[in-house]
Amino acid sequence: MKNVFILLLALVIAFLGCRKDEVEGPELQDIFGDFEVFEGLSSDRQTVNFENGEFVRFSAKLSIRTDWVITVEGMDSGAKYEIEGRERDIEADVATWAGNITYAPLFGTEDCKTYMTFANYPDTLYGDTIVVETIKPEALIDVLISDFTSAAGWGSFAEAPAANQQVTGSYFVQNPLNTTEFLEVVSPEGEGHWRMTYTNQNSIFICGANVLAAQSQQEEVSDYFVLGTTNPDNVYINMLIHGFGDGNTVMSIGMQEDDNLDGTYDRFTEGTYNTEISIDWVGWRVVSVPLSSFTLSTIGGFGNIDGTGNQDIDRVLSMEFLLLAVEGSTGFVGYGMDYCNFTRYSAWNP
Amino acid sequence: MKTRYILLFIVGLISCTDSFGQTDKFTVYGAGRFVLQNNSRSGQLFEQSIVGNDTIPADTVSTRREIGGVALFDLGFRIKPNSSTEINALTRVSGDLDGFWGAGIGFTFRELYVRGIVRNKVRYRVGDLDLKMTPFTVYNSDPDLGVHRMSSLRLFQDILEYENFNRDNMWRQQGAQVDFKFSVGKKGDRIDVMSYITKNRQTDYFFVPDRLMTGGQVAWNREGFGRVFYQTNNFFEIAETAQFADGTSATSVHSVGAEIAPFENKSLVLYGEVGTSYQGYEDLDNAPEREMNGFVDLGIRVPSKNNKFGFYGELLYVSSAFRSPGAQSRRVNYNSTPENLSFQTNQETARPLTAFDLIQDASVYNNTIAVNLQNFNPAFSNVLPFGKATPNRQGLLVGTVREADSLFVSKVGVDLGLLTEVSGQGISDYRNFTMVDVNVELALNQLWGGKSETNIEAHLHMEQTARDGLISDSPAVEGIGALDLSSNYFEAGISREISPGLALHIAAIGLTANGNEFIALRDVYGQVNDFTESIYDFSDMSYMFGMKYSFSPQSHLQIQYRTSDITDDLAPTTAYQWNQFIFTYNMFF
């Protein structure tokens, strides 16, 4: 009996040690606390030399977790870099600027203002003005799909209203050779860019653009995009996308594979891998997507059957860019696209 | 006309039982019930109120009075076509009292199963199954407000458990079950093996796939010493049964345990169980990583013998992500609408469940196992709302009990729970739980040696939950997360037998809750993704009197009048009084 009680006592002590410090669920402080700024926005330096690899680190302290955006804005160029987060204690690990942009154009040697805004509160915290003494080195790319400065390598298409009842009215694909200007948008890079706009009447698919690999601006001439690896985790598609702020525009990107290597793409027997980007911003924004986030088409007769059963990024014969509208929405939809490229191992970071 | 034929068929079958009926090959069983109710309500809810500068209009929509009832007859057939096979089928004919001339009569199958034994070794059962293993694997835990009903309410409890197949903490499922046992060794050791497979959910053929439950137990038994067992219970979905299902989920629980009596006279029993759970997902967006969690339950029990007190002590640890649907599914469904006086206010919102709804209304109970943790009302149960398998609990459970028919204190039981959380919810501080449950029956007639029973019964269940709030210099967040909730439930009554089988009773029950609690909201994967704060300050008191005549231990007629006062100090305009006259005749045979 004595041993039994010793055993029970040992178990009680062991139980008291079974306490975990982790917190289940979101913190109550963030849900029920009042918003208060404990420490305003500040940066660890007022001048920065990006060419030498310097960074600007921001910090602030809030009473609760809430969605925030720290913006760095070039006072001459208008370039913008945005850091989005939801932390309570904002420190260098989540708020560092290396001279890159979120919205084109690029930063110059200029004064930049910094400020912090909140999605759920009207407050704006202003930080230090930062002087850029030297800009960051140019961000390199590996394969340029198109910078849309010429007509080579791309074409447009659309399904007629009769063939696709979701499309009614007129559509318009505004390409670099079309001199008609519907909306004034300055190209962020080079002299041309691709643009698709439409006044949507409850449509889903609007119109699209095709870029062929052989006619793209990659250095190595090939039927296929030469990406230097077959691992989709290691390749990013990058581009500048112009949003008009309508909130209803969706860009769909399709990578059409020549699974049987016969030099043509058959949408009934060969796969198309897609991804979609919701465009809810205004201006030219840098967008990067890893190819591993592309998934096989689910639309019957449009690349939903993969001839090899795998995503083969070394067999991509052509790229397809579609203008889609959010289902059930009406009104203007559209986007601009420029300097579309691939990078290996890391996203393009201009 | 069809209904008439069915009734004639049933009557014919009953009459047949006199001639060839209660034989070894053919037995009838079932139940009959007749309930007549007159429910009415009044109170502030139906009057115009002024709160501050606001005028709250009177409820001019909701029903003031409902008169109704039900008559039903369950007839079961137990057929033994041979010595190793038994077929059981239970049918029900029921009709509302206002279903004149057969309108509204329903005819349903309540139960159907076949069981038997193969070659005198392997027992099997197919059809309806009643499953129970341990409180951490498969177990239909006691409902909120417990199961200590005093005699004036026990008839309602019998009906509830019969209607929902909840007897003996069983879960009713449909499937197949086999079990067998064999001897091993020379000391009379025995191995018991049991396994089952049931269909837990039916597909909708498009998005929701079929879900199966499988499990079983292997136990080694030694006569006079105890047993050691392994148990498992698993849920998994069949993706192919729903063409457009996004993905599937699976949950499995494994445990080992033992119950050992180290002394020959069995004056002491040691028991314990340790187990793990896994919950995994395939092809579902944002699904959490597969994670292992577990529980530990270790106890010691001294059984009550010879009118002496018995006691138990138990250490409990259940991790915060431990998931065992077979043990954590709840009986009370707080999303349901009560059957009597179902709606209130001009917006016709569902009337919140009261203590008496839980005691009397079978429709507010779940009757199957749910994979995700279900909603609960902290005012009714906050310490162990999912039974002993409640996740995120650790602590001590102790209790004592004595039953002695011939003594003045014929029954006394005290249970105490001192628990805390394993992980903080939304804050690093832990909730601390205290639970006290006292159950006493006094046989007054023992004082004067009378033969007619005169009993006083009392049951008190108290729960206290507390947690410190956040400590901060800033008033913006200081004290956030602090909670202090206390709830008390009591039953008390006296019954007096005035002639053999006929007893009068007068009783009261009450539930009060005061304080606040932060209720965790969970996503489809059971993970906490938000909290809502609820504040309680309500009182739910009922007073009743009536009589009960027992034709036999299984046949009773009870007539009762009750009045309930439901007040909520935080919403005084919703206070109401519910009066009920209820005539109940119930028989099991």
mmCIF file of C-alpha atoms in Angstrom, chain A residues 1 4-5 7-8 11-36 38 63-64, chain B residues 268 270 296 298 300 315-317 320 392 394 420 422-428 430 467 470 474 476-477 480-481 518 522 528-531 533:
data_model
loop_
_atom_site.group_PDB
_atom_site.id
_atom_site.type_symbol
_atom_site.label_atom_id
_atom_site.label_comp_id
_atom_site.label_asym_id
_atom_site.label_seq_id
_atom_site.Cartn_x
_atom_site.Cartn_y
_atom_site.Cartn_z
ATOM 1 C CA MET A 1 0.000 0.000 0.000
ATOM 2 C CA VAL A 4 0.919 2.678 -4.182
ATOM 3 C CA PHE A 5 0.770 6.025 -2.419
ATOM 4 C CA LEU A 7 3.473 6.034 -6.967
ATOM 5 C CA LEU A 8 0.405 8.279 -6.799
ATOM 6 C CA LEU A 11 2.188 10.941 -10.604
ATOM 7 C CA VAL A 12 0.721 14.081 -9.011
ATOM 8 C CA ILE A 13 4.105 15.763 -9.238
ATOM 9 C CA ALA A 14 4.466 14.635 -12.859
ATOM 10 C CA PHE A 15 1.030 16.026 -13.669
ATOM 11 C CA LEU A 16 1.833 19.375 -12.202
ATOM 12 C CA GLY A 17 4.737 19.495 -14.642
ATOM 13 C CA CYS A 18 2.459 18.904 -17.633
ATOM 14 C CA ARG A 19 1.800 22.570 -18.300
ATOM 15 C CA LYS A 20 2.322 23.968 -21.750
ATOM 16 C CA ASP A 21 3.102 27.583 -22.363
ATOM 17 C CA GLU A 22 1.449 27.712 -25.762
ATOM 18 C CA VAL A 23 -1.720 29.738 -26.215
ATOM 19 C CA GLU A 24 -4.641 28.230 -28.075
ATOM 20 C CA GLY A 25 -6.386 30.509 -30.562
ATOM 21 C CA PRO A 26 -5.906 34.204 -31.231
ATOM 22 C CA GLU A 27 -4.928 36.367 -28.288
ATOM 23 C CA LEU A 28 -7.823 37.956 -26.414
ATOM 24 C CA GLN A 29 -5.819 41.155 -26.160
ATOM 25 C CA ASP A 30 -6.085 41.541 -29.941
ATOM 26 C CA ILE A 31 -9.819 40.882 -30.041
ATOM 27 C CA PHE A 32 -11.049 42.781 -27.015
ATOM 28 C CA GLY A 33 -8.297 45.344 -26.410
ATOM 29 C CA ASP A 34 -8.490 48.996 -27.393
ATOM 30 C CA PHE A 35 -6.206 50.299 -30.117
ATOM 31 C CA GLU A 36 -3.381 52.364 -28.743
ATOM 32 C CA PHE A 38 2.693 52.471 -27.437
ATOM 33 C CA SER A 63 -1.561 47.612 -28.030
ATOM 34 C CA ILE A 64 -3.226 45.003 -30.271
ATOM 35 C CA LEU B 268 -8.935 -1.632 -3.720
ATOM 36 C CA LEU B 270 -6.300 0.601 -9.465
ATOM 37 C CA VAL B 296 -3.688 10.156 -19.210
ATOM 38 C CA LEU B 298 -5.029 7.251 -13.469
ATOM 39 C CA ILE B 300 -7.752 4.434 -7.387
ATOM 40 C CA LEU B 315 -5.778 12.201 -11.971
ATOM 41 C CA LEU B 316 -6.783 13.457 -15.375
ATOM 42 C CA TYR B 317 -4.753 14.990 -18.179
ATOM 43 C CA SER B 320 -5.794 20.714 -25.819
ATOM 44 C CA ASN B 392 -7.464 21.039 -22.395
ATOM 45 C CA GLN B 394 -5.873 18.462 -16.134
ATOM 46 C CA THR B 420 -7.099 23.613 -14.731
ATOM 47 C CA VAL B 422 -3.235 22.549 -20.136
ATOM 48 C CA SER B 423 -2.895 25.494 -22.529
ATOM 49 C CA GLY B 424 -4.202 29.009 -22.148
ATOM 50 C CA GLN B 425 -7.024 29.999 -24.471
ATOM 51 C CA GLY B 426 -6.322 33.386 -25.971
ATOM 52 C CA ILE B 427 -4.134 34.296 -23.017
ATOM 53 C CA SER B 428 -1.238 32.621 -21.251
ATOM 54 C CA TYR B 430 -5.153 29.195 -17.348
ATOM 55 C CA ARG B 467 -9.074 33.183 -14.681
ATOM 56 C CA LEU B 470 -3.867 40.363 -18.561
ATOM 57 C CA SER B 474 -1.914 50.282 -20.291
ATOM 58 C CA ALA B 476 -6.177 49.644 -23.252
ATOM 59 C CA VAL B 477 -5.490 45.997 -22.455
ATOM 60 C CA ILE B 480 -8.501 41.565 -20.625
ATOM 61 C CA GLY B 481 -9.326 37.872 -20.436
ATOM 62 C CA PHE B 518 -15.013 33.758 -23.245
ATOM 63 C CA ARG B 522 -13.707 26.986 -33.882
ATOM 64 C CA VAL B 528 -9.923 28.038 -32.136
ATOM 65 C CA ASN B 529 -10.041 31.032 -34.468
ATOM 66 C CA ASP B 530 -12.012 33.586 -32.461
ATOM 67 C CA PHE B 531 -13.648 34.275 -29.120
ATOM 68 C CA GLU B 533 -17.517 37.069 -24.535
#
